[in-house]
Amino acid sequence: MQAQRPVGGLTRGAGAVFAGRHGGEATVVLSFRRPVGPASPRVNVLTLLLTLVLAGCAGADPALSCATPVRVATVPLDVISSLPTVQATISGASVRLLLDTGAARSLLGSAAVQRLGLRRDRFAGERVAGVGGGVSAALNAITGTIVLGGAELDQPEMAVAPVNIPVDGLLGADFWLRYDADLDLPHRRLTLYEASPCPRAAAPWRGPSVRLQGFEDAPPNRLLLPILLDGIEARAAFDTGAQASSVALRLAARFPPPPGGWQAVHVRGVNGAARVLPARRFARLQIGELVYADWLMPVLPLPPGPIEALVGEDLLHGCRTWFSFRARQVFVAAAPGDVLACRRSGP
């Protein structure tokens, strides 16, 4: 069993959270997607179309759907504060994007949108709220496509909000619904495949691996994994954009007060407003065959919904990871009970 690494900052996830050091204190930015004003007919039509597309895929010929995965692109990875990022091109200009499976929506920072000179969609926008109390609302940016590793990928629009992290934006679940991903952090590369609804029997690499099967009844834009936290079952979002794993306030309320007392952590919202959140230690955290002891987890006021916790990069220890939103599946290059096995696995 490995001791927990120090948490340099807190967490990001459940729709855009970032942690880092600021003024000597741990900081975090949290945002989540909500429609701006009443849902427009256009938004409703897009939702209906997405539902029809997913339903059509579910009834597709298994022989075609489950064929050998089709590689789309391979891109070099850069790691910033333990989080995976890629260099991409939007509107002919270079941007750095965070790979964020915990965000429901892909997003560009306001400064990046201005620098790229992107047009706005007059009929669709997002409201982004932060744990620090700040709220911003803006019309979506029309992006058209994103170029990754020489491949031109459809990305018609992205939400817009102030970004106080060292990237230009993030790729959220609307992107990952279209692509399965081999996130190879040890070798600093990301490989994208056409999304398949078919679960894999084994990881796409040699060496040990742990398979984590997600909930089939989760919303399409959430990859939710079963966890066991001090004997209590919960649903946790797989969040590559989270530096540290965390629990929702409503889940923390199901536990008795921590024996060692609550710890306080300082967080900062998207507009720079600061507040203090509690954190507690859990004796045992289990995710499939991966087990962790004496784990400190901050408590976040996550919005109502199915997410009760976040599984972040601190629990993955930089392991190679394969994930599919369509197949509701994650593979981690680790042996049961040994999360550091990823450092010994072959390519």
mmCIF file of C-alpha atoms in Angstrom:
data_model
loop_
_atom_site.group_PDB
_atom_site.id
_atom_site.type_symbol
_atom_site.label_atom_id
_atom_site.label_comp_id
_atom_site.label_asym_id
_atom_site.label_seq_id
_atom_site.Cartn_x
_atom_site.Cartn_y
_atom_site.Cartn_z
ATOM 1 C CA MET A 1 0.000 0.000 0.000
ATOM 2 C CA GLN A 2 1.385 3.350 -1.021
ATOM 3 C CA ALA A 3 1.279 6.410 1.172
ATOM 4 C CA GLN A 4 -0.621 9.357 -0.187
ATOM 5 C CA ARG A 5 1.334 11.984 -2.009
ATOM 6 C CA PRO A 6 1.139 15.546 -0.698
ATOM 7 C CA VAL A 7 -1.714 17.452 -2.314
ATOM 8 C CA GLY A 8 -0.206 20.527 -3.966
ATOM 9 C CA GLY A 9 -3.478 22.345 -4.359
ATOM 10 C CA LEU A 10 -6.841 20.655 -4.407
ATOM 11 C CA THR A 11 -9.012 19.529 -7.219
ATOM 12 C CA ARG A 12 -10.633 20.296 -10.499
ATOM 13 C CA GLY A 13 -13.470 18.454 -12.030
ATOM 14 C CA ALA A 14 -17.209 17.848 -12.201
ATOM 15 C CA GLY A 15 -17.270 20.369 -15.017
ATOM 16 C CA ALA A 16 -14.017 22.281 -14.753
ATOM 17 C CA VAL A 17 -12.033 22.473 -11.551
ATOM 18 C CA PHE A 18 -8.328 23.280 -11.307
ATOM 19 C CA ALA A 19 -5.973 23.217 -8.360
ATOM 20 C CA GLY A 20 -2.622 24.822 -7.811
ATOM 21 C CA ARG A 21 -0.534 27.016 -5.523
ATOM 22 C CA HIS A 22 -1.469 30.663 -5.088
ATOM 23 C CA GLY A 23 0.070 32.909 -2.500
ATOM 24 C CA GLY A 24 1.299 29.847 -0.598
ATOM 25 C CA GLU A 25 -2.227 28.437 -0.266
ATOM 26 C CA ALA A 26 -3.947 25.622 -2.096
ATOM 27 C CA THR A 27 -6.392 26.973 -4.669
ATOM 28 C CA VAL A 28 -9.071 25.500 -6.885
ATOM 29 C CA VAL A 29 -11.365 26.689 -9.643
ATOM 30 C CA LEU A 30 -14.726 24.962 -9.970
ATOM 31 C CA SER A 31 -17.340 25.485 -12.654
ATOM 32 C CA PHE A 32 -20.320 23.606 -13.989
ATOM 33 C CA ARG A 33 -22.559 23.974 -17.019
ATOM 34 C CA ARG A 34 -26.031 25.483 -16.935
ATOM 35 C CA PRO A 35 -28.061 26.955 -19.794
ATOM 36 C CA VAL A 36 -28.201 30.746 -20.069
ATOM 37 C CA GLY A 37 -31.830 31.704 -19.634
ATOM 38 C CA PRO A 38 -34.688 29.505 -20.859
ATOM 39 C CA ALA A 39 -33.668 26.584 -23.036
ATOM 40 C CA SER A 40 -33.839 27.748 -26.652
ATOM 41 C CA PRO A 41 -35.480 25.666 -29.407
ATOM 42 C CA ARG A 42 -32.032 25.187 -30.889
ATOM 43 C CA VAL A 43 -30.672 23.646 -27.696
ATOM 44 C CA ASN A 44 -33.672 21.323 -27.480
ATOM 45 C CA VAL A 45 -33.199 20.233 -31.093
ATOM 46 C CA LEU A 46 -29.493 19.524 -30.485
ATOM 47 C CA THR A 47 -30.354 17.471 -27.417
ATOM 48 C CA LEU A 48 -32.930 15.488 -29.395
ATOM 49 C CA LEU A 49 -30.474 14.887 -32.214
ATOM 50 C CA LEU A 50 -27.816 13.662 -29.768
ATOM 51 C CA THR A 51 -30.360 11.277 -28.233
ATOM 52 C CA LEU A 52 -31.285 9.929 -31.659
ATOM 53 C CA VAL A 53 -27.654 9.485 -32.655
ATOM 54 C CA LEU A 54 -26.845 7.582 -29.470
ATOM 55 C CA ALA A 55 -29.947 5.434 -29.879
ATOM 56 C CA GLY A 56 -28.977 4.689 -33.468
ATOM 57 C CA CYS A 57 -25.489 3.634 -32.417
ATOM 58 C CA ALA A 58 -26.895 1.353 -29.744
ATOM 59 C CA GLY A 59 -28.798 -0.534 -32.415
ATOM 60 C CA ALA A 60 -25.920 -0.697 -34.901
ATOM 61 C CA ASP A 61 -24.602 -3.918 -36.371
ATOM 62 C CA PRO A 62 -22.326 -5.435 -33.648
ATOM 63 C CA ALA A 63 -19.975 -6.764 -36.300
ATOM 64 C CA LEU A 64 -19.362 -3.206 -37.471
ATOM 65 C CA SER A 65 -19.448 -1.485 -34.072
ATOM 66 C CA CYS A 66 -17.034 -3.941 -32.454
ATOM 67 C CA ALA A 67 -14.443 -4.091 -35.202
ATOM 68 C CA THR A 68 -10.796 -3.287 -34.556
ATOM 69 C CA PRO A 69 -10.607 0.257 -33.136
ATOM 70 C CA VAL A 70 -9.959 2.907 -35.781
ATOM 71 C CA ARG A 71 -7.114 5.215 -34.810
ATOM 72 C CA VAL A 72 -7.850 8.881 -35.412
ATOM 73 C CA ALA A 73 -4.750 10.709 -34.137
ATOM 74 C CA THR A 74 -1.707 10.442 -31.891
ATOM 75 C CA VAL A 75 -0.646 13.615 -30.093
ATOM 76 C CA PRO A 76 2.267 14.435 -27.755
ATOM 77 C CA LEU A 77 1.207 15.085 -24.164
ATOM 78 C CA ASP A 78 2.499 17.721 -21.799
ATOM 79 C CA VAL A 79 1.837 17.511 -18.071
ATOM 80 C CA ILE A 80 1.161 20.742 -16.174
ATOM 81 C CA SER A 81 0.787 20.459 -12.397
ATOM 82 C CA SER A 82 0.204 16.688 -12.844
ATOM 83 C CA LEU A 83 -2.634 17.300 -15.342
ATOM 84 C CA PRO A 84 -2.567 16.165 -19.016
ATOM 85 C CA THR A 85 -2.614 18.805 -21.749
ATOM 86 C CA VAL A 86 -2.182 18.832 -25.525
ATOM 87 C CA GLN A 87 -1.214 21.411 -28.108
ATOM 88 C CA ALA A 88 -3.982 21.917 -30.686
ATOM 89 C CA THR A 89 -4.905 24.330 -33.444
ATOM 90 C CA ILE A 90 -8.130 26.314 -33.591
ATOM 91 C CA SER A 91 -8.805 28.828 -36.359
ATOM 92 C CA GLY A 92 -5.187 28.491 -37.498
ATOM 93 C CA ALA A 93 -3.712 29.417 -34.116
ATOM 94 C CA SER A 94 -2.049 27.256 -31.478
ATOM 95 C CA VAL A 95 -3.844 26.612 -28.179
ATOM 96 C CA ARG A 96 -3.106 24.449 -25.156
ATOM 97 C CA LEU A 97 -6.042 22.391 -23.922
ATOM 98 C CA LEU A 98 -6.536 20.439 -20.724
ATOM 99 C CA LEU A 99 -7.901 16.889 -21.144
ATOM 100 C CA ASP A 100 -10.813 17.007 -18.736
ATOM 101 C CA THR A 101 -13.117 13.995 -18.553
ATOM 102 C CA GLY A 102 -14.837 15.541 -15.536
ATOM 103 C CA ALA A 103 -16.135 18.541 -17.475
ATOM 104 C CA ALA A 104 -19.540 18.146 -19.106
ATOM 105 C CA ARG A 105 -18.641 20.714 -21.766
ATOM 106 C CA SER A 106 -15.538 21.761 -23.679
ATOM 107 C CA LEU A 107 -14.529 25.331 -22.903
ATOM 108 C CA LEU A 108 -12.254 28.131 -24.085
ATOM 109 C CA GLY A 109 -10.999 30.957 -21.911
ATOM 110 C CA SER A 110 -12.251 34.446 -22.670
ATOM 111 C CA ALA A 111 -8.715 35.642 -23.419
ATOM 112 C CA ALA A 112 -8.145 32.801 -25.892
ATOM 113 C CA VAL A 113 -11.416 33.547 -27.698
ATOM 114 C CA GLN A 114 -10.391 37.178 -28.069
ATOM 115 C CA ARG A 115 -6.882 36.242 -29.228
ATOM 116 C CA LEU A 116 -8.260 33.825 -31.828
ATOM 117 C CA GLY A 117 -10.872 36.313 -33.029
ATOM 118 C CA LEU A 118 -13.650 33.709 -32.852
ATOM 119 C CA ARG A 119 -17.241 34.616 -33.636
ATOM 120 C CA ARG A 120 -19.960 34.010 -31.035
ATOM 121 C CA ASP A 121 -23.159 32.014 -31.388
ATOM 122 C CA ARG A 122 -25.973 34.521 -30.844
ATOM 123 C CA PHE A 123 -28.433 31.820 -29.780
ATOM 124 C CA ALA A 124 -26.475 29.539 -27.433
ATOM 125 C CA GLY A 125 -24.395 30.181 -24.335
ATOM 126 C CA GLU A 126 -23.395 28.861 -20.940
ATOM 127 C CA ARG A 127 -23.417 30.072 -17.355
ATOM 128 C CA VAL A 128 -20.351 29.064 -15.342
ATOM 129 C CA ALA A 129 -20.429 29.235 -11.535
ATOM 130 C CA GLY A 130 -17.500 28.833 -9.153
ATOM 131 C CA VAL A 131 -17.108 27.619 -5.600
ATOM 132 C CA GLY A 132 -15.811 31.067 -4.723
ATOM 133 C CA GLY A 133 -19.219 32.505 -5.525
ATOM 134 C CA GLY A 134 -18.444 34.020 -8.920
ATOM 135 C CA VAL A 135 -20.747 33.469 -11.888
ATOM 136 C CA SER A 136 -20.064 34.298 -15.535
ATOM 137 C CA ALA A 137 -22.315 33.940 -18.566
ATOM 138 C CA ALA A 138 -21.258 34.169 -22.187
ATOM 139 C CA LEU A 139 -22.312 33.154 -25.673
ATOM 140 C CA ASN A 140 -20.525 30.117 -27.062
ATOM 141 C CA ALA A 141 -17.554 30.528 -29.393
ATOM 142 C CA ILE A 142 -17.893 29.065 -32.886
ATOM 143 C CA THR A 143 -14.781 26.924 -33.393
ATOM 144 C CA GLY A 144 -15.740 24.638 -36.283
ATOM 145 C CA THR A 145 -12.850 22.203 -35.994
ATOM 146 C CA ILE A 146 -9.848 21.382 -33.814
ATOM 147 C CA VAL A 147 -6.635 20.065 -35.326
ATOM 148 C CA LEU A 148 -4.887 17.434 -33.181
ATOM 149 C CA GLY A 149 -1.884 15.465 -34.396
ATOM 150 C CA GLY A 150 -2.615 16.486 -37.982
ATOM 151 C CA ALA A 151 -6.225 15.259 -37.795
ATOM 152 C CA GLU A 152 -9.037 17.766 -38.270
ATOM 153 C CA LEU A 153 -11.744 16.967 -35.721
ATOM 154 C CA ASP A 154 -15.244 18.419 -35.567
ATOM 155 C CA GLN A 155 -15.832 20.758 -32.622
ATOM 156 C CA PRO A 156 -18.560 23.175 -33.728
ATOM 157 C CA GLU A 157 -18.727 25.265 -30.555
ATOM 158 C CA MET A 158 -17.131 25.669 -27.137
ATOM 159 C CA ALA A 159 -18.379 27.365 -24.001
ATOM 160 C CA VAL A 160 -16.577 30.540 -22.916
ATOM 161 C CA ALA A 161 -15.531 31.605 -19.414
ATOM 162 C CA PRO A 162 -12.583 33.259 -17.658
ATOM 163 C CA VAL A 163 -9.784 30.705 -17.227
ATOM 164 C CA ASN A 164 -7.387 31.288 -14.332
ATOM 165 C CA ILE A 165 -5.211 28.261 -15.103
ATOM 166 C CA PRO A 166 -2.153 27.953 -17.402
ATOM 167 C CA VAL A 167 -4.109 26.615 -20.411
ATOM 168 C CA ASP A 168 -6.322 28.162 -23.085
ATOM 169 C CA GLY A 169 -9.257 25.848 -22.460
ATOM 170 C CA LEU A 170 -10.311 22.252 -21.929
ATOM 171 C CA LEU A 171 -11.771 19.275 -23.790
ATOM 172 C CA GLY A 172 -14.827 17.960 -21.953
ATOM 173 C CA ALA A 173 -17.353 15.160 -22.303
ATOM 174 C CA ASP A 174 -18.894 16.460 -25.544
ATOM 175 C CA PHE A 175 -15.487 15.697 -27.098
ATOM 176 C CA TRP A 176 -14.938 12.353 -25.330
ATOM 177 C CA LEU A 177 -18.326 11.045 -26.452
ATOM 178 C CA ARG A 178 -16.857 10.994 -29.966
ATOM 179 C CA TYR A 179 -13.462 9.460 -29.176
ATOM 180 C CA ASP A 180 -12.059 6.645 -27.056
ATOM 181 C CA ALA A 181 -8.653 7.511 -25.661
ATOM 182 C CA ASP A 182 -5.365 5.878 -24.687
ATOM 183 C CA LEU A 183 -3.920 8.392 -22.232
ATOM 184 C CA ASP A 184 -0.305 7.256 -21.976
ATOM 185 C CA LEU A 185 1.182 9.589 -19.374
ATOM 186 C CA PRO A 186 4.436 7.618 -18.811
ATOM 187 C CA HIS A 187 5.268 7.922 -22.532
ATOM 188 C CA ARG A 188 3.688 11.378 -22.906
ATOM 189 C CA ARG A 189 1.288 10.587 -25.737
ATOM 190 C CA LEU A 190 -2.453 10.588 -26.370
ATOM 191 C CA THR A 191 -4.009 8.307 -28.981
ATOM 192 C CA LEU A 192 -7.601 8.874 -30.060
ATOM 193 C CA TYR A 193 -9.857 6.215 -31.599
ATOM 194 C CA GLU A 194 -13.320 6.366 -33.059
ATOM 195 C CA ALA A 195 -15.697 5.831 -30.160
ATOM 196 C CA SER A 196 -17.104 2.314 -29.812
ATOM 197 C CA PRO A 197 -19.974 1.149 -27.576
ATOM 198 C CA CYS A 198 -18.338 -2.273 -27.196
ATOM 199 C CA PRO A 199 -16.574 -3.021 -23.877
ATOM 200 C CA ARG A 200 -13.006 -4.281 -24.192
ATOM 201 C CA ALA A 201 -11.964 -7.598 -22.691
ATOM 202 C CA ALA A 202 -8.414 -6.401 -21.972
ATOM 203 C CA ALA A 203 -6.306 -3.258 -21.954
ATOM 204 C CA PRO A 204 -4.528 -2.291 -25.213
ATOM 205 C CA TRP A 205 -1.040 -2.739 -23.748
ATOM 206 C CA ARG A 206 1.263 -5.391 -22.346
ATOM 207 C CA GLY A 207 1.672 -5.690 -18.605
ATOM 208 C CA PRO A 208 -0.736 -5.483 -15.662
ATOM 209 C CA SER A 209 -4.039 -3.654 -15.841
ATOM 210 C CA VAL A 210 -7.170 -3.148 -13.787
ATOM 211 C CA ARG A 211 -10.544 -2.855 -15.503
ATOM 212 C CA LEU A 212 -13.080 -0.437 -14.038
ATOM 213 C CA GLN A 213 -16.603 -0.802 -15.377
ATOM 214 C CA GLY A 214 -18.798 2.264 -15.115
ATOM 215 C CA PHE A 215 -22.529 2.580 -14.479
ATOM 216 C CA GLU A 216 -24.654 1.896 -17.564
ATOM 217 C CA ASP A 217 -27.469 4.149 -16.312
ATOM 218 C CA ALA A 218 -25.264 7.237 -15.916
ATOM 219 C CA PRO A 219 -25.906 10.290 -18.113
ATOM 220 C CA PRO A 220 -24.099 9.972 -21.486
ATOM 221 C CA ASN A 221 -21.734 12.824 -20.663
ATOM 222 C CA ARG A 222 -20.612 11.298 -17.355
ATOM 223 C CA LEU A 223 -18.255 8.353 -16.901
ATOM 224 C CA LEU A 224 -19.247 7.261 -13.390
ATOM 225 C CA LEU A 225 -17.342 4.545 -11.514
ATOM 226 C CA PRO A 226 -18.444 2.613 -8.412
ATOM 227 C CA ILE A 227 -16.340 3.340 -5.331
ATOM 228 C CA LEU A 228 -16.428 2.114 -1.750
ATOM 229 C CA LEU A 229 -15.536 4.767 0.806
ATOM 230 C CA ASP A 230 -15.203 3.488 4.375
ATOM 231 C CA GLY A 231 -17.842 0.887 3.590
ATOM 232 C CA ILE A 232 -20.287 3.240 1.850
ATOM 233 C CA GLU A 233 -20.984 2.788 -1.861
ATOM 234 C CA ALA A 234 -20.945 5.869 -4.073
ATOM 235 C CA ARG A 235 -20.675 7.038 -7.671
ATOM 236 C CA ALA A 236 -17.526 8.907 -8.667
ATOM 237 C CA ALA A 237 -16.831 10.767 -11.898
ATOM 238 C CA PHE A 238 -13.648 9.717 -13.696
ATOM 239 C CA ASP A 239 -11.899 13.082 -13.882
ATOM 240 C CA THR A 240 -8.547 13.461 -15.641
ATOM 241 C CA GLY A 241 -8.769 17.185 -14.898
ATOM 242 C CA ALA A 242 -8.693 16.728 -11.129
ATOM 243 C CA GLN A 243 -5.371 16.994 -9.319
ATOM 244 C CA ALA A 244 -6.896 15.520 -6.190
ATOM 245 C CA SER A 245 -9.927 13.329 -5.678
ATOM 246 C CA SER A 246 -12.791 14.753 -3.634
ATOM 247 C CA VAL A 247 -16.249 14.007 -2.251
ATOM 248 C CA ALA A 248 -19.517 15.883 -2.577
ATOM 249 C CA LEU A 249 -20.923 17.574 0.507
ATOM 250 C CA ARG A 250 -24.016 15.358 0.435
ATOM 251 C CA LEU A 251 -21.814 12.219 0.495
ATOM 252 C CA ALA A 252 -19.614 13.541 3.309
ATOM 253 C CA ALA A 253 -22.770 14.147 5.361
ATOM 254 C CA ARG A 254 -23.399 10.388 5.450
ATOM 255 C CA PHE A 255 -20.290 9.839 7.597
ATOM 256 C CA PRO A 256 -19.768 10.554 11.291
ATOM 257 C CA PRO A 257 -17.405 13.415 12.177
ATOM 258 C CA PRO A 258 -13.786 12.477 11.351
ATOM 259 C CA PRO A 259 -11.854 11.110 14.368
ATOM 260 C CA GLY A 260 -8.957 13.448 13.701
ATOM 261 C CA GLY A 261 -11.201 16.425 13.099
ATOM 262 C CA TRP A 262 -11.883 18.403 9.946
ATOM 263 C CA GLN A 263 -9.097 20.119 8.032
ATOM 264 C CA ALA A 264 -9.587 23.444 6.268
ATOM 265 C CA VAL A 265 -8.524 24.168 2.696
ATOM 266 C CA HIS A 266 -8.587 27.481 0.855
ATOM 267 C CA VAL A 267 -10.208 27.597 -2.564
ATOM 268 C CA ARG A 268 -10.693 30.320 -5.146
ATOM 269 C CA GLY A 269 -13.550 30.645 -7.615
ATOM 270 C CA VAL A 270 -13.283 31.469 -11.303
ATOM 271 C CA ASN A 271 -13.573 35.195 -10.554
ATOM 272 C CA GLY A 272 -10.849 35.104 -7.890
ATOM 273 C CA ALA A 273 -13.235 35.107 -4.905
ATOM 274 C CA ALA A 274 -11.874 32.917 -2.089
ATOM 275 C CA ARG A 275 -13.533 30.678 0.463
ATOM 276 C CA VAL A 276 -12.621 27.870 2.843
ATOM 277 C CA LEU A 277 -13.794 24.263 2.397
ATOM 278 C CA PRO A 278 -13.476 21.287 4.771
ATOM 279 C CA ALA A 279 -11.471 18.139 4.058
ATOM 280 C CA ARG A 280 -11.377 14.804 5.857
ATOM 281 C CA ARG A 281 -9.379 11.597 5.887
ATOM 282 C CA PHE A 282 -10.963 8.268 4.989
ATOM 283 C CA ALA A 283 -9.514 5.008 6.294
ATOM 284 C CA ARG A 284 -10.185 3.037 3.112
ATOM 285 C CA LEU A 285 -11.058 3.998 -0.452
ATOM 286 C CA GLN A 286 -11.642 1.239 -3.006
ATOM 287 C CA ILE A 287 -12.142 1.636 -6.772
ATOM 288 C CA GLY A 288 -12.562 -1.811 -8.289
ATOM 289 C CA GLU A 289 -9.407 -3.719 -7.370
ATOM 290 C CA LEU A 290 -7.496 -0.562 -6.466
ATOM 291 C CA VAL A 291 -7.367 0.105 -2.715
ATOM 292 C CA TYR A 292 -6.072 3.201 -0.921
ATOM 293 C CA ALA A 293 -5.611 3.790 2.813
ATOM 294 C CA ASP A 294 -5.730 6.953 4.937
ATOM 295 C CA TRP A 295 -6.750 9.220 2.059
ATOM 296 C CA LEU A 296 -7.363 12.967 2.487
ATOM 297 C CA MET A 297 -10.248 14.253 0.354
ATOM 298 C CA PRO A 298 -11.630 17.791 0.204
ATOM 299 C CA VAL A 299 -15.398 18.246 0.378
ATOM 300 C CA LEU A 300 -16.863 20.182 -2.544
ATOM 301 C CA PRO A 301 -20.365 21.680 -2.875
ATOM 302 C CA LEU A 302 -20.965 19.873 -6.168
ATOM 303 C CA PRO A 303 -24.246 20.714 -7.915
ATOM 304 C CA PRO A 304 -27.189 18.309 -7.547
ATOM 305 C CA GLY A 305 -26.914 15.260 -9.777
ATOM 306 C CA PRO A 306 -25.453 11.761 -9.955
ATOM 307 C CA ILE A 307 -21.856 12.709 -9.075
ATOM 308 C CA GLU A 308 -21.006 11.948 -5.434
ATOM 309 C CA ALA A 309 -17.203 12.063 -5.734
ATOM 310 C CA LEU A 310 -14.339 12.679 -8.167
ATOM 311 C CA VAL A 311 -11.601 10.185 -9.072
ATOM 312 C CA GLY A 312 -8.645 12.391 -9.957
ATOM 313 C CA GLU A 313 -5.024 12.096 -11.013
ATOM 314 C CA ASP A 314 -3.775 11.623 -7.449
ATOM 315 C CA LEU A 315 -5.429 8.183 -7.405
ATOM 316 C CA LEU A 316 -4.054 7.251 -10.838
ATOM 317 C CA HIS A 317 -0.448 8.174 -9.948
ATOM 318 C CA GLY A 318 0.377 9.088 -13.550
ATOM 319 C CA CYS A 319 -0.578 5.616 -14.808
ATOM 320 C CA ARG A 320 -1.366 4.873 -18.412
ATOM 321 C CA THR A 321 -5.154 4.901 -18.767
ATOM 322 C CA TRP A 322 -7.581 3.877 -21.468
ATOM 323 C CA PHE A 323 -11.154 5.135 -21.279
ATOM 324 C CA SER A 324 -14.366 5.087 -23.269
ATOM 325 C CA PHE A 325 -17.474 7.123 -22.454
ATOM 326 C CA ARG A 326 -19.490 5.075 -24.936
ATOM 327 C CA ALA A 327 -18.454 1.704 -23.479
ATOM 328 C CA ARG A 328 -18.538 3.036 -19.875
ATOM 329 C CA GLN A 329 -15.110 1.593 -19.220
ATOM 330 C CA VAL A 330 -11.671 2.509 -17.857
ATOM 331 C CA PHE A 331 -8.422 0.506 -17.809
ATOM 332 C CA VAL A 332 -5.566 1.538 -15.536
ATOM 333 C CA ALA A 333 -2.037 0.155 -16.016
ATOM 334 C CA ALA A 334 -1.755 -1.098 -12.466
ATOM 335 C CA ALA A 335 -1.919 -4.413 -10.659
ATOM 336 C CA PRO A 336 -4.589 -5.002 -8.002
ATOM 337 C CA GLY A 337 -3.398 -3.394 -4.788
ATOM 338 C CA ASP A 338 -0.372 -1.774 -6.448
ATOM 339 C CA VAL A 339 -1.158 1.529 -8.141
ATOM 340 C CA LEU A 340 2.510 2.102 -8.926
ATOM 341 C CA ALA A 341 2.653 -0.921 -11.239
ATOM 342 C CA CYS A 342 2.079 1.547 -14.086
ATOM 343 C CA ARG A 343 5.692 2.656 -13.767
ATOM 344 C CA ARG A 344 6.834 -0.860 -14.676
ATOM 345 C CA SER A 345 4.384 -1.709 -17.461
ATOM 346 C CA GLY A 346 5.588 -2.038 -21.019
ATOM 347 C CA PRO A 347 4.475 0.060 -24.017
#
